[in-house]
PDB file of C-alpha atoms in Angstrom:
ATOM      1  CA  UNK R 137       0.000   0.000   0.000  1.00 61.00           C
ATOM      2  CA  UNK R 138       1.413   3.580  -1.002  1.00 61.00           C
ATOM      3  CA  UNK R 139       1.818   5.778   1.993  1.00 72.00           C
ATOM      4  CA  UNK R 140       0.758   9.258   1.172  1.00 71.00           C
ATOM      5  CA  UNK R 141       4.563  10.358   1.732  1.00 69.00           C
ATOM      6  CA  UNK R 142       5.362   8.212  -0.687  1.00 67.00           C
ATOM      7  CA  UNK R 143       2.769   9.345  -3.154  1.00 69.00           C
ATOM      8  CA  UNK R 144       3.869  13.158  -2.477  1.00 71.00           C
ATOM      9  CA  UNK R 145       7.300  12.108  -3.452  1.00 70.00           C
ATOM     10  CA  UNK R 146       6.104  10.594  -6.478  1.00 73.00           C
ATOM     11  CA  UNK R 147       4.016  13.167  -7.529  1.00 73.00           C
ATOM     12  CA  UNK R 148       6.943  15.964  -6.556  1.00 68.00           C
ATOM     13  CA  UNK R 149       9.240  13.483  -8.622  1.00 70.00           C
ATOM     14  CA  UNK R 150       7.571  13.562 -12.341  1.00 73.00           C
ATOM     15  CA  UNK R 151       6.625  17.392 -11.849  1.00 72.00           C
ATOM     16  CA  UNK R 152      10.488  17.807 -11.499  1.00 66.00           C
ATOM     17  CA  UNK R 153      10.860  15.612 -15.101  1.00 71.00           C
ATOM     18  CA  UNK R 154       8.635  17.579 -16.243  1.00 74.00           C
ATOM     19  CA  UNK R 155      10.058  20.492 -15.736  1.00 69.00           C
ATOM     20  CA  UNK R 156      13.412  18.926 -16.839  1.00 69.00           C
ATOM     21  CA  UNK R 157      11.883  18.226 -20.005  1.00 72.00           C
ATOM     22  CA  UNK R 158      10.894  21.783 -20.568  1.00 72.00           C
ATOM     23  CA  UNK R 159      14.233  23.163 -19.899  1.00 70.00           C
ATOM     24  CA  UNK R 160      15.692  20.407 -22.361  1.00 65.00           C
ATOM     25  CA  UNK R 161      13.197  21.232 -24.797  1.00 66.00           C
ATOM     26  CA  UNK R 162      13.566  24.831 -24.495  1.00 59.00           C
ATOM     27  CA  UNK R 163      17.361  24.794 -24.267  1.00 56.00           C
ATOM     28  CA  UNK R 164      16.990  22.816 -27.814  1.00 55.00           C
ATOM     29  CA  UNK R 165      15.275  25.516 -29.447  1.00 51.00           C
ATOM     30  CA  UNK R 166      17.051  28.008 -28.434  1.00 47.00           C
ATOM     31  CA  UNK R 167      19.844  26.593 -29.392  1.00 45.00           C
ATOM     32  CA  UNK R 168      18.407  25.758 -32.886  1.00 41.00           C
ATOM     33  CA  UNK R 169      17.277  29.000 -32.614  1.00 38.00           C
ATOM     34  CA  UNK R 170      20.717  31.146 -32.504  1.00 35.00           C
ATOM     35  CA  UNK R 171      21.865  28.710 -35.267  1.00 34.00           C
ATOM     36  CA  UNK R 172      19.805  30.027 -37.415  1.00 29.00           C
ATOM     37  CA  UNK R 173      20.510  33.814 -36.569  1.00 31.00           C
ATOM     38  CA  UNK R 174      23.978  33.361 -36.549  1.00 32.00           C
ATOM     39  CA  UNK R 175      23.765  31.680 -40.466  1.00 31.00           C
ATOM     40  CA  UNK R 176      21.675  33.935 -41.571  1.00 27.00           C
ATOM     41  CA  UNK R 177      24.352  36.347 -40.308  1.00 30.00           C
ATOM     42  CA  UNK R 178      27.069  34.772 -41.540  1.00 31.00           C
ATOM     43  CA  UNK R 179      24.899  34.927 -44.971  1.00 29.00           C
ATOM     44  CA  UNK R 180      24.984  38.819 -44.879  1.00 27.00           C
ATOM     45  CA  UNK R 181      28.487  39.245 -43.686  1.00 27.00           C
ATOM     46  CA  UNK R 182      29.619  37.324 -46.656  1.00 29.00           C
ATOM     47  CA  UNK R 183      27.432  39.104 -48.749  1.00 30.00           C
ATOM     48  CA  UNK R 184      28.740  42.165 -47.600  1.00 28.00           C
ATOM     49  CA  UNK R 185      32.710  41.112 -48.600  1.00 29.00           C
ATOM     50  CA  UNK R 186      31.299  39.638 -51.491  1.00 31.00           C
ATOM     51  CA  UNK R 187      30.222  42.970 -52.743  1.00 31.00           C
ATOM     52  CA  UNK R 188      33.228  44.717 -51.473  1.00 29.00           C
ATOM     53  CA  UNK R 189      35.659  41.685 -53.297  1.00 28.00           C
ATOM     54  CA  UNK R 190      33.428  40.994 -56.265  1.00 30.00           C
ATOM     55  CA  UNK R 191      34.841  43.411 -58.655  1.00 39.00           C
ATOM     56  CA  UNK R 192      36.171  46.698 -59.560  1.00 50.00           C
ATOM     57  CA  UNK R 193      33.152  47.465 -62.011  1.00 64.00           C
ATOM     58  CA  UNK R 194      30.347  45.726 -60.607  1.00 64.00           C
ATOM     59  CA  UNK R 195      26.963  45.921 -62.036  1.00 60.00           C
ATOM     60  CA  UNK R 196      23.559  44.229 -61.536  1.00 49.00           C
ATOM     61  CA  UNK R 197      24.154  43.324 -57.605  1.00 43.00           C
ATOM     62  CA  UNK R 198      21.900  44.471 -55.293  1.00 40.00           C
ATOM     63  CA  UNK R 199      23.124  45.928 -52.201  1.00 35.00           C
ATOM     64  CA  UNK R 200      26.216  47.821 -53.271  1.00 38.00           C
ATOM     65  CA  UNK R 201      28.079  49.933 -51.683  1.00 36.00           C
ATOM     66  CA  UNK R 202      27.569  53.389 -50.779  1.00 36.00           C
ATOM     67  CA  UNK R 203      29.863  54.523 -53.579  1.00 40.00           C
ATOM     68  CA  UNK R 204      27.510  53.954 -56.101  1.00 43.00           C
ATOM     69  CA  UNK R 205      24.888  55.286 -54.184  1.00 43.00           C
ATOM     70  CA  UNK R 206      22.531  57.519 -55.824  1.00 44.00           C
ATOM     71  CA  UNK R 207      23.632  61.047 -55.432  1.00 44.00           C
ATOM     72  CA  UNK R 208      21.920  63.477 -53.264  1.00 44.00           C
ATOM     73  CA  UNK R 209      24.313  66.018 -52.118  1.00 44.00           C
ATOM     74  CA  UNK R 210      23.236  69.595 -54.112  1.00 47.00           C
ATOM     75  CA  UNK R 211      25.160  70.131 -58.130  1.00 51.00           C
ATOM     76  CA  UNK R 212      27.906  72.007 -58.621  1.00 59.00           C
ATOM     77  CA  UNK R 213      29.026  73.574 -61.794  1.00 83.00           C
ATOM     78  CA  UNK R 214      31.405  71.513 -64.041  1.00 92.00           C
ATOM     79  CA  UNK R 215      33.404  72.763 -66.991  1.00 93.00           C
ATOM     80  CA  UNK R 216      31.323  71.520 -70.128  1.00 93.00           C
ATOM     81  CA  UNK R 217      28.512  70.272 -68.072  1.00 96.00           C
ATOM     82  CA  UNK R 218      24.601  72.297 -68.658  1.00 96.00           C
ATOM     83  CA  UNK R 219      21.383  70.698 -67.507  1.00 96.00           C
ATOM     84  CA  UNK R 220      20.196  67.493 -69.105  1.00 96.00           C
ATOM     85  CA  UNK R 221      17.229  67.615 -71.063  1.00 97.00           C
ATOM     86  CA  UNK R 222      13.777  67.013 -70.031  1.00 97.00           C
ATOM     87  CA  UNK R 223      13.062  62.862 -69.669  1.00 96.00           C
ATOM     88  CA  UNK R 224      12.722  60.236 -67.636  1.00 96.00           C
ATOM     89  CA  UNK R 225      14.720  56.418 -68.098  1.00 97.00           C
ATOM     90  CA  UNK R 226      11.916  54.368 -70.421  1.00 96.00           C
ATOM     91  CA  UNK R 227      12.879  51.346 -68.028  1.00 94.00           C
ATOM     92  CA  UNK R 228      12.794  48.920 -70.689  1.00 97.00           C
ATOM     93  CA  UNK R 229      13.220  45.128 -69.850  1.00 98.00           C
ATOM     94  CA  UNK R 230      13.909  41.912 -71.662  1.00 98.00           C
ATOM     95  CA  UNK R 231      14.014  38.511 -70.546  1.00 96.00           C
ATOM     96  CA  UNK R 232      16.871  36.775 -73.219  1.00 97.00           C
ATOM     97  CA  UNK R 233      19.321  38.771 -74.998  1.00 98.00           C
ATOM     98  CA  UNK R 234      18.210  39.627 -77.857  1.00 98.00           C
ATOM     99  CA  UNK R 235      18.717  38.296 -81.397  1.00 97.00           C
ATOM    100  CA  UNK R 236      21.814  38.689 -83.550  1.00 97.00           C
ATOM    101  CA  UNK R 237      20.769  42.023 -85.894  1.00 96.00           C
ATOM    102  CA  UNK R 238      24.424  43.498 -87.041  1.00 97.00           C
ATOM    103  CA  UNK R 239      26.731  42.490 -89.092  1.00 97.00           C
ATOM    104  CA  UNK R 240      30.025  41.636 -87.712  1.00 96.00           C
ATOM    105  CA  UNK R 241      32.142  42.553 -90.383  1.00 96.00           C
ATOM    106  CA  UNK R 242      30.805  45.888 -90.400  1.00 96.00           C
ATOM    107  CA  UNK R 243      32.054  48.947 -88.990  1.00 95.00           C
ATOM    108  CA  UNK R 244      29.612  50.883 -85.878  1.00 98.00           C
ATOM    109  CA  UNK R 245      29.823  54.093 -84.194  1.00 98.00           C
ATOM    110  CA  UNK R 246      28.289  55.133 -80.477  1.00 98.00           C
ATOM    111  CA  UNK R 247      27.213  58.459 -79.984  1.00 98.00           C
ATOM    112  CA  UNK R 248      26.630  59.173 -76.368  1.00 98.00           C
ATOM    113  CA  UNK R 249      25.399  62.953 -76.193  1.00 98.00           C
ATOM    114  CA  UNK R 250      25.546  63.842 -72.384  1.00 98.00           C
ATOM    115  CA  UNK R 251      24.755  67.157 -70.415  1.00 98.00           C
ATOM    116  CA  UNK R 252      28.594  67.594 -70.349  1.00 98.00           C
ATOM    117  CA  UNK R 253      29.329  67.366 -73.907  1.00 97.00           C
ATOM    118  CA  UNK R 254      29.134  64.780 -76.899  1.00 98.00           C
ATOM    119  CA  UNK R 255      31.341  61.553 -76.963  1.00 98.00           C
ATOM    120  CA  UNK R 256      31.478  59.320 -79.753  1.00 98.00           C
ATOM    121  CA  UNK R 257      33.172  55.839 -80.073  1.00 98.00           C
ATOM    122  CA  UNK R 258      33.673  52.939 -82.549  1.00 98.00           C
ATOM    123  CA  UNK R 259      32.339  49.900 -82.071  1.00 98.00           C
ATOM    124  CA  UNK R 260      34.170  46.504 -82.399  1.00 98.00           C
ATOM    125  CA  UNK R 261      31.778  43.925 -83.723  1.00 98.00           C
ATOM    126  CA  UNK R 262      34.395  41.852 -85.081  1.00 98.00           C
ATOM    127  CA  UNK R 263      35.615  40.542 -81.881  1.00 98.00           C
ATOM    128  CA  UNK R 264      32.555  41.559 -79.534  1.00 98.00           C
ATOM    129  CA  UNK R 265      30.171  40.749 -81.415  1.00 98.00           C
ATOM    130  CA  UNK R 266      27.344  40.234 -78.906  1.00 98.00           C
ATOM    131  CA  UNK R 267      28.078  43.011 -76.898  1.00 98.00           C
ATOM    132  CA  UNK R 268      28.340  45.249 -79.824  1.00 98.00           C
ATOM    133  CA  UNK R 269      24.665  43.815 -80.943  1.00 98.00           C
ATOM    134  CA  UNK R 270      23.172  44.373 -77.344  1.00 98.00           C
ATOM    135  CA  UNK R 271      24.584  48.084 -76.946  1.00 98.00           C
ATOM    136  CA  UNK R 272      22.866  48.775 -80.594  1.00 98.00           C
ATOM    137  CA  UNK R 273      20.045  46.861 -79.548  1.00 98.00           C
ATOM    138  CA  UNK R 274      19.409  49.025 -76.298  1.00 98.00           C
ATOM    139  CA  UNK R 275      20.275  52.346 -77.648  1.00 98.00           C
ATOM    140  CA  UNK R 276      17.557  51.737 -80.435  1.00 98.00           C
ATOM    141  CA  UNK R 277      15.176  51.079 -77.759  1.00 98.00           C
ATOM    142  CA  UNK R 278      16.097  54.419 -76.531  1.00 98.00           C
ATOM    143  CA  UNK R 279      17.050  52.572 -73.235  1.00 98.00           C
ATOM    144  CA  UNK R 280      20.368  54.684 -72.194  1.00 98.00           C
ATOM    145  CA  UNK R 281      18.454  58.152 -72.725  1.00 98.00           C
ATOM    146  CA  UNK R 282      17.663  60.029 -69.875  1.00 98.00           C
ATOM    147  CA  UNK R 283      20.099  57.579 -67.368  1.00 98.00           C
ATOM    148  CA  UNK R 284      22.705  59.222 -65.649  1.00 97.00           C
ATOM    149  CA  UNK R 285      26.553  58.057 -65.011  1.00 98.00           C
ATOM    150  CA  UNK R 286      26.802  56.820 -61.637  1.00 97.00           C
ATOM    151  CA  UNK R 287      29.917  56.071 -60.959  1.00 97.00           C
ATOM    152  CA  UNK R 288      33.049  58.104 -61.205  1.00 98.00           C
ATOM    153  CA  UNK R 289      36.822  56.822 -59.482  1.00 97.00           C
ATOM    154  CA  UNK R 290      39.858  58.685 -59.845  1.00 96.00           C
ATOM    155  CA  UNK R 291      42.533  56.985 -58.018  1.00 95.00           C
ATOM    156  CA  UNK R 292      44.299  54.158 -59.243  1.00 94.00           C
ATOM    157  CA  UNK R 293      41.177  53.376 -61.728  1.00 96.00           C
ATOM    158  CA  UNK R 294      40.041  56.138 -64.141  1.00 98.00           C
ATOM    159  CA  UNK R 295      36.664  55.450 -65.316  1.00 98.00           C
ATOM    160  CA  UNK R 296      33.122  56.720 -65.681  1.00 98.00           C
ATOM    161  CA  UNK R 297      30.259  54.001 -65.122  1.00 98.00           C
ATOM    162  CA  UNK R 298      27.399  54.631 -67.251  1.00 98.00           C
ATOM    163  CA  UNK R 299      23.975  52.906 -68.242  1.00 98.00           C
ATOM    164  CA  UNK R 300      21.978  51.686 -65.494  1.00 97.00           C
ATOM    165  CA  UNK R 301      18.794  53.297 -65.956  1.00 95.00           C
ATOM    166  CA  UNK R 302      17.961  52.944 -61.828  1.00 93.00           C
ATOM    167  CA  UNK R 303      21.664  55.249 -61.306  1.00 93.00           C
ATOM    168  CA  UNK R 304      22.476  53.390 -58.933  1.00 92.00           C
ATOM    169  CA  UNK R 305      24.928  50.346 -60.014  1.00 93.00           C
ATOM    170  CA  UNK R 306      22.385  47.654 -59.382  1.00 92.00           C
ATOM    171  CA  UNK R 307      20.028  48.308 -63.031  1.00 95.00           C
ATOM    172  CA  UNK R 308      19.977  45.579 -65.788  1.00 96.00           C
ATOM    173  CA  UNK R 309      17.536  45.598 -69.085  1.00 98.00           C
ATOM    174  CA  UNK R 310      16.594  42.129 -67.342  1.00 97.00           C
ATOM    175  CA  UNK R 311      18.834  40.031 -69.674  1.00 98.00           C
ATOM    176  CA  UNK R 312      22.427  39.206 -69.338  1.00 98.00           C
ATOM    177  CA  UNK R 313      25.246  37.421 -71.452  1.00 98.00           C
ATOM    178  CA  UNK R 314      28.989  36.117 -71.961  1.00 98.00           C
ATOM    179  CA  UNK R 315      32.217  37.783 -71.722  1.00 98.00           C
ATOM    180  CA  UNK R 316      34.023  38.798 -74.972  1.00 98.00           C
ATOM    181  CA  UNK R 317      37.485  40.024 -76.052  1.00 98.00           C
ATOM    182  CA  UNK R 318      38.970  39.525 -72.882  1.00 98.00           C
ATOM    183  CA  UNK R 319      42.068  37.132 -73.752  1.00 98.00           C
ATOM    184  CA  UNK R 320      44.743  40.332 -73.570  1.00 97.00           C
ATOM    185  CA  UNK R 321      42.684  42.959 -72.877  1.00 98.00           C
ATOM    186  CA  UNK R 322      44.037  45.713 -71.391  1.00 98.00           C
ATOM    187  CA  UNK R 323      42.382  49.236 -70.712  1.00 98.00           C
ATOM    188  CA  UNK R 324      43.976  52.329 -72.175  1.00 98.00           C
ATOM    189  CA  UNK R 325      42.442  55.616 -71.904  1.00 98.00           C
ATOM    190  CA  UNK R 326      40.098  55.809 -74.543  1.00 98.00           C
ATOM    191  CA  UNK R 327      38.313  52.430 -73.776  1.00 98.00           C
ATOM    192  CA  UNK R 328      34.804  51.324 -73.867  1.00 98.00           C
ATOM    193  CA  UNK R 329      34.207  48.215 -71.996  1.00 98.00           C
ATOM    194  CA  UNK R 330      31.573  46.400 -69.857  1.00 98.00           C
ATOM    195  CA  UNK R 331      30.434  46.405 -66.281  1.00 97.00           C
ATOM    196  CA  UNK R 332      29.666  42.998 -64.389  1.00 96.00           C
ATOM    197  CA  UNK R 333      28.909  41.397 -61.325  1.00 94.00           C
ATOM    198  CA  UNK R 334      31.158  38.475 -62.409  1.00 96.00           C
ATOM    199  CA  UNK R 335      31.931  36.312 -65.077  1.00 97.00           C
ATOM    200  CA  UNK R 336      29.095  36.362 -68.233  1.00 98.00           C
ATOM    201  CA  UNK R 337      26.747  38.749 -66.177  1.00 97.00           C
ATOM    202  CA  UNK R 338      26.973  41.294 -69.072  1.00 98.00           C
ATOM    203  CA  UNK R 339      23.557  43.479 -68.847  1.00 98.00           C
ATOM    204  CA  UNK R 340      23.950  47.581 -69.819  1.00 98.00           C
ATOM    205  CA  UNK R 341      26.003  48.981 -67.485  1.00 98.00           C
ATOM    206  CA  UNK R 342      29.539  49.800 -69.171  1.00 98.00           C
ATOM    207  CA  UNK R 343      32.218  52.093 -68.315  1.00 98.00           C
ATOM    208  CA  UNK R 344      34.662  54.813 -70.082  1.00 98.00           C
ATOM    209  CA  UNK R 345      38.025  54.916 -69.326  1.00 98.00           C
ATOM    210  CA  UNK R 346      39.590  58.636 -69.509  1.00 98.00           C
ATOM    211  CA  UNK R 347      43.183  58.102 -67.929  1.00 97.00           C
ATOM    212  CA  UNK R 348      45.258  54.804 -69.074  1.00 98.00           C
ATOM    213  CA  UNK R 349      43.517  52.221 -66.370  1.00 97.00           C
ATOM    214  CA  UNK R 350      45.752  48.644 -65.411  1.00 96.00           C
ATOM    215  CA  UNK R 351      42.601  46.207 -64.895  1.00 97.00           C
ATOM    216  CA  UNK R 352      42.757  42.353 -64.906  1.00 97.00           C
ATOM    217  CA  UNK R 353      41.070  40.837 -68.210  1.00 98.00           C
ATOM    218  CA  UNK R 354      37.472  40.445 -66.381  1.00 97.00           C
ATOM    219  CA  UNK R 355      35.794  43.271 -68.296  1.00 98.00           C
ATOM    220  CA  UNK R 356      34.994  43.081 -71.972  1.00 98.00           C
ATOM    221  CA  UNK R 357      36.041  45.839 -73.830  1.00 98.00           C
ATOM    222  CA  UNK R 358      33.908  46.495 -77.024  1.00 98.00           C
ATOM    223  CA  UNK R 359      35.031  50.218 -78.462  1.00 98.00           C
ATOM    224  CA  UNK R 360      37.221  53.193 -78.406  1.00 98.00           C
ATOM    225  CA  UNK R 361      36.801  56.795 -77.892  1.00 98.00           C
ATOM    226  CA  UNK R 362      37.439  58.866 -80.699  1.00 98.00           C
ATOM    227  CA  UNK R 363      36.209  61.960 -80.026  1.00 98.00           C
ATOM    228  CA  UNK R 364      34.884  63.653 -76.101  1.00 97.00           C
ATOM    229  CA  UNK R 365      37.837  62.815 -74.159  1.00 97.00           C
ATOM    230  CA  UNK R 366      38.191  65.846 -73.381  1.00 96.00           C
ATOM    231  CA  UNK R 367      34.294  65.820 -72.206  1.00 97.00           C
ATOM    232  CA  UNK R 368      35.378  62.860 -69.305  1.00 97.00           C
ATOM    233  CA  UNK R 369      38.823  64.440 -68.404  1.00 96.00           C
ATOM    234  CA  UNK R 370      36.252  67.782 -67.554  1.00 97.00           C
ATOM    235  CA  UNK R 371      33.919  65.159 -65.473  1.00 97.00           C
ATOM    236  CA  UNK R 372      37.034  63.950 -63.625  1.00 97.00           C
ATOM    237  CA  UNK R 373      38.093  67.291 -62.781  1.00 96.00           C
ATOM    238  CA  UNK R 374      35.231  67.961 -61.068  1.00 96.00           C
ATOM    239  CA  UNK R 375      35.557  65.134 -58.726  1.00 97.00           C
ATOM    240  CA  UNK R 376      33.683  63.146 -56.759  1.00 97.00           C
ATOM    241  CA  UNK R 377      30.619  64.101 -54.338  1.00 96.00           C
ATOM    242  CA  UNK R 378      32.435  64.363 -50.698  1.00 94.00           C
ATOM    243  CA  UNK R 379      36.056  64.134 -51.975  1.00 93.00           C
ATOM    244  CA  UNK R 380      36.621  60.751 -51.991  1.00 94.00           C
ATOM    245  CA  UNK R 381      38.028  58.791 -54.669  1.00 96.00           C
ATOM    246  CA  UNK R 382      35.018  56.472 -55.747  1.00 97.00           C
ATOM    247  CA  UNK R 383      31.147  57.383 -55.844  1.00 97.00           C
ATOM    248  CA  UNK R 384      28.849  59.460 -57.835  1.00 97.00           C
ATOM    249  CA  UNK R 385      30.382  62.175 -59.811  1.00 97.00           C
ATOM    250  CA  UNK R 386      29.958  66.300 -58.457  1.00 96.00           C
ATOM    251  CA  UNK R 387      29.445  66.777 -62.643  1.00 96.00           C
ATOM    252  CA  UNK R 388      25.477  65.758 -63.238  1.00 96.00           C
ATOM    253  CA  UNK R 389      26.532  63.470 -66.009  1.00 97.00           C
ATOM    254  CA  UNK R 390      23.254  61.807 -67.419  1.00 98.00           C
ATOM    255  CA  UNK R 391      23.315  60.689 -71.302  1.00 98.00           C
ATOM    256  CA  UNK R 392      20.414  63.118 -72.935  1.00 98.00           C
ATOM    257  CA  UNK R 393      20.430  60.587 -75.864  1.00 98.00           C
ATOM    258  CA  UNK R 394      22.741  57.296 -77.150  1.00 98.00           C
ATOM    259  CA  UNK R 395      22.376  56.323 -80.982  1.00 98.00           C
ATOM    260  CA  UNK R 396      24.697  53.730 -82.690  1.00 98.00           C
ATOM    261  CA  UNK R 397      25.022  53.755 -86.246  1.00 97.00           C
ATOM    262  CA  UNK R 398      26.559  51.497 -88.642  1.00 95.00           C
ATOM    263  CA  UNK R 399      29.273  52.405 -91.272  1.00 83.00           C
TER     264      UNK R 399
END
């Protein structure tokens, strides 16, 4: 027969397992818990260096840096530079690159006709083919008018980033495709090459080189400036908004209109 006493000590016995069990169970999920928060940490802080690492001319990655940030500190006067005209980025987008439409044994010129002056290039279709295509392609569409250039650096690297209609660094036309021209390529002043986020992430963003550049072959280069240099040396003289070295330009640099022609 069980004594009372003995049944209180039973009783007090499986209310302490069961609050053992609670602990335990809690202890678990807590535990499971932080795992998860710190992953999805880790997540972020490697996104974080990945943007930082991923490449000197980055396009098409969300959450960049705050050097391509979108300006908001007031204009100031630039040699050259007037206000753009009137217009808004159509914000075009495409889900495949689109079809093959020049001839790559043809010659093409660029004419990019910014608020700081006009700059006009030739194309290379011969050996960048499919970049030369999608830059035709998109300026016919009327896709680069009315986008500004985001990006200006003027230590080590001399370029202007151009053609992201968002101007911010992270706008595509929704399509991207392979590297060209890259075995050798180097980047004189004078150059006309592509953005990426990494290897065969092509999309519109490209970038002009105004001061002899020393780049690693990631970034295909697809035409040549022959006439406006003097239009980005006056945009890198004017610096970069809050002095530093990389980040939106002081000039207001946006492309009133973009037209590629062949012959």
């Amino acid at each position: 027969m069980v004594t009372s006493e003995q049944r209180r000590r039973q009783l007090a016995r499986e209310k302490y397992e069961r609050q053992m069990e609670r602990r335990a169970e809690a202890a678990k999920k807590r535990k499971q818990r932080n795992a998860i928060v710190g992953g999805s940490l880790a997540v972020v802080l490697l996104g974080v260096v990945g943007a930082a690492a991923g490449g000197v001319f980055s396009s098409d990655d969300k959450g960049k840096s705050s050097a391509q940030a979108a300006p908001t500190a007031a204009v100031t006067p630039v040699k050259g530079c007037t206000a753009p005209a009137a217009g808004q980025p159509n914000g075009k987008q495409w889900q495949t690159e689109p079809a093959m439409s020049i001839d790559t044994k043809a010659a093409y010129t660029a004419t990019l006709d910014t608020s700081c002056g006009k700059i006009t290039a030739t194309l290379d279709a011969a050996k960048a083919p499919h970049t030369v295509n999608s830059f035709s392609f998109l300026s016919g569409e009327q896709y680069f008018d009315h986008t500004k250039c985001h990006r200006l650096t003027t230590e080590n690297i001399y370029v202007l980033q151009c053609g992201d209609p968002q101007g911010t660094g992270t706008g595509s036309p929704g399509y991207k495709f392979a590297d060209e021209n890259l075995t050798g390529a180097t980047y004189p002043a004078g150059t006309l090459a592509m953005a990426n986020s990494g290897p065969n992430t092509n999309g519109s963003q490209f970038f002009i080189v105004y001061k002899d550049t020393q780049l690693p072959p990631s970034y295909t280069p697809f035409g040549k400036i022959t006439g406006g240099l003097d239009v980005l040396q006056n945009i890198a003289a004017g610096g970069v908004q809050g002095g530093g070295p990389d980040g939106p330009p002081v000039a207001n640099v946006v492309l009133n209109a973009v037209t590629t022609a062949k012959g």
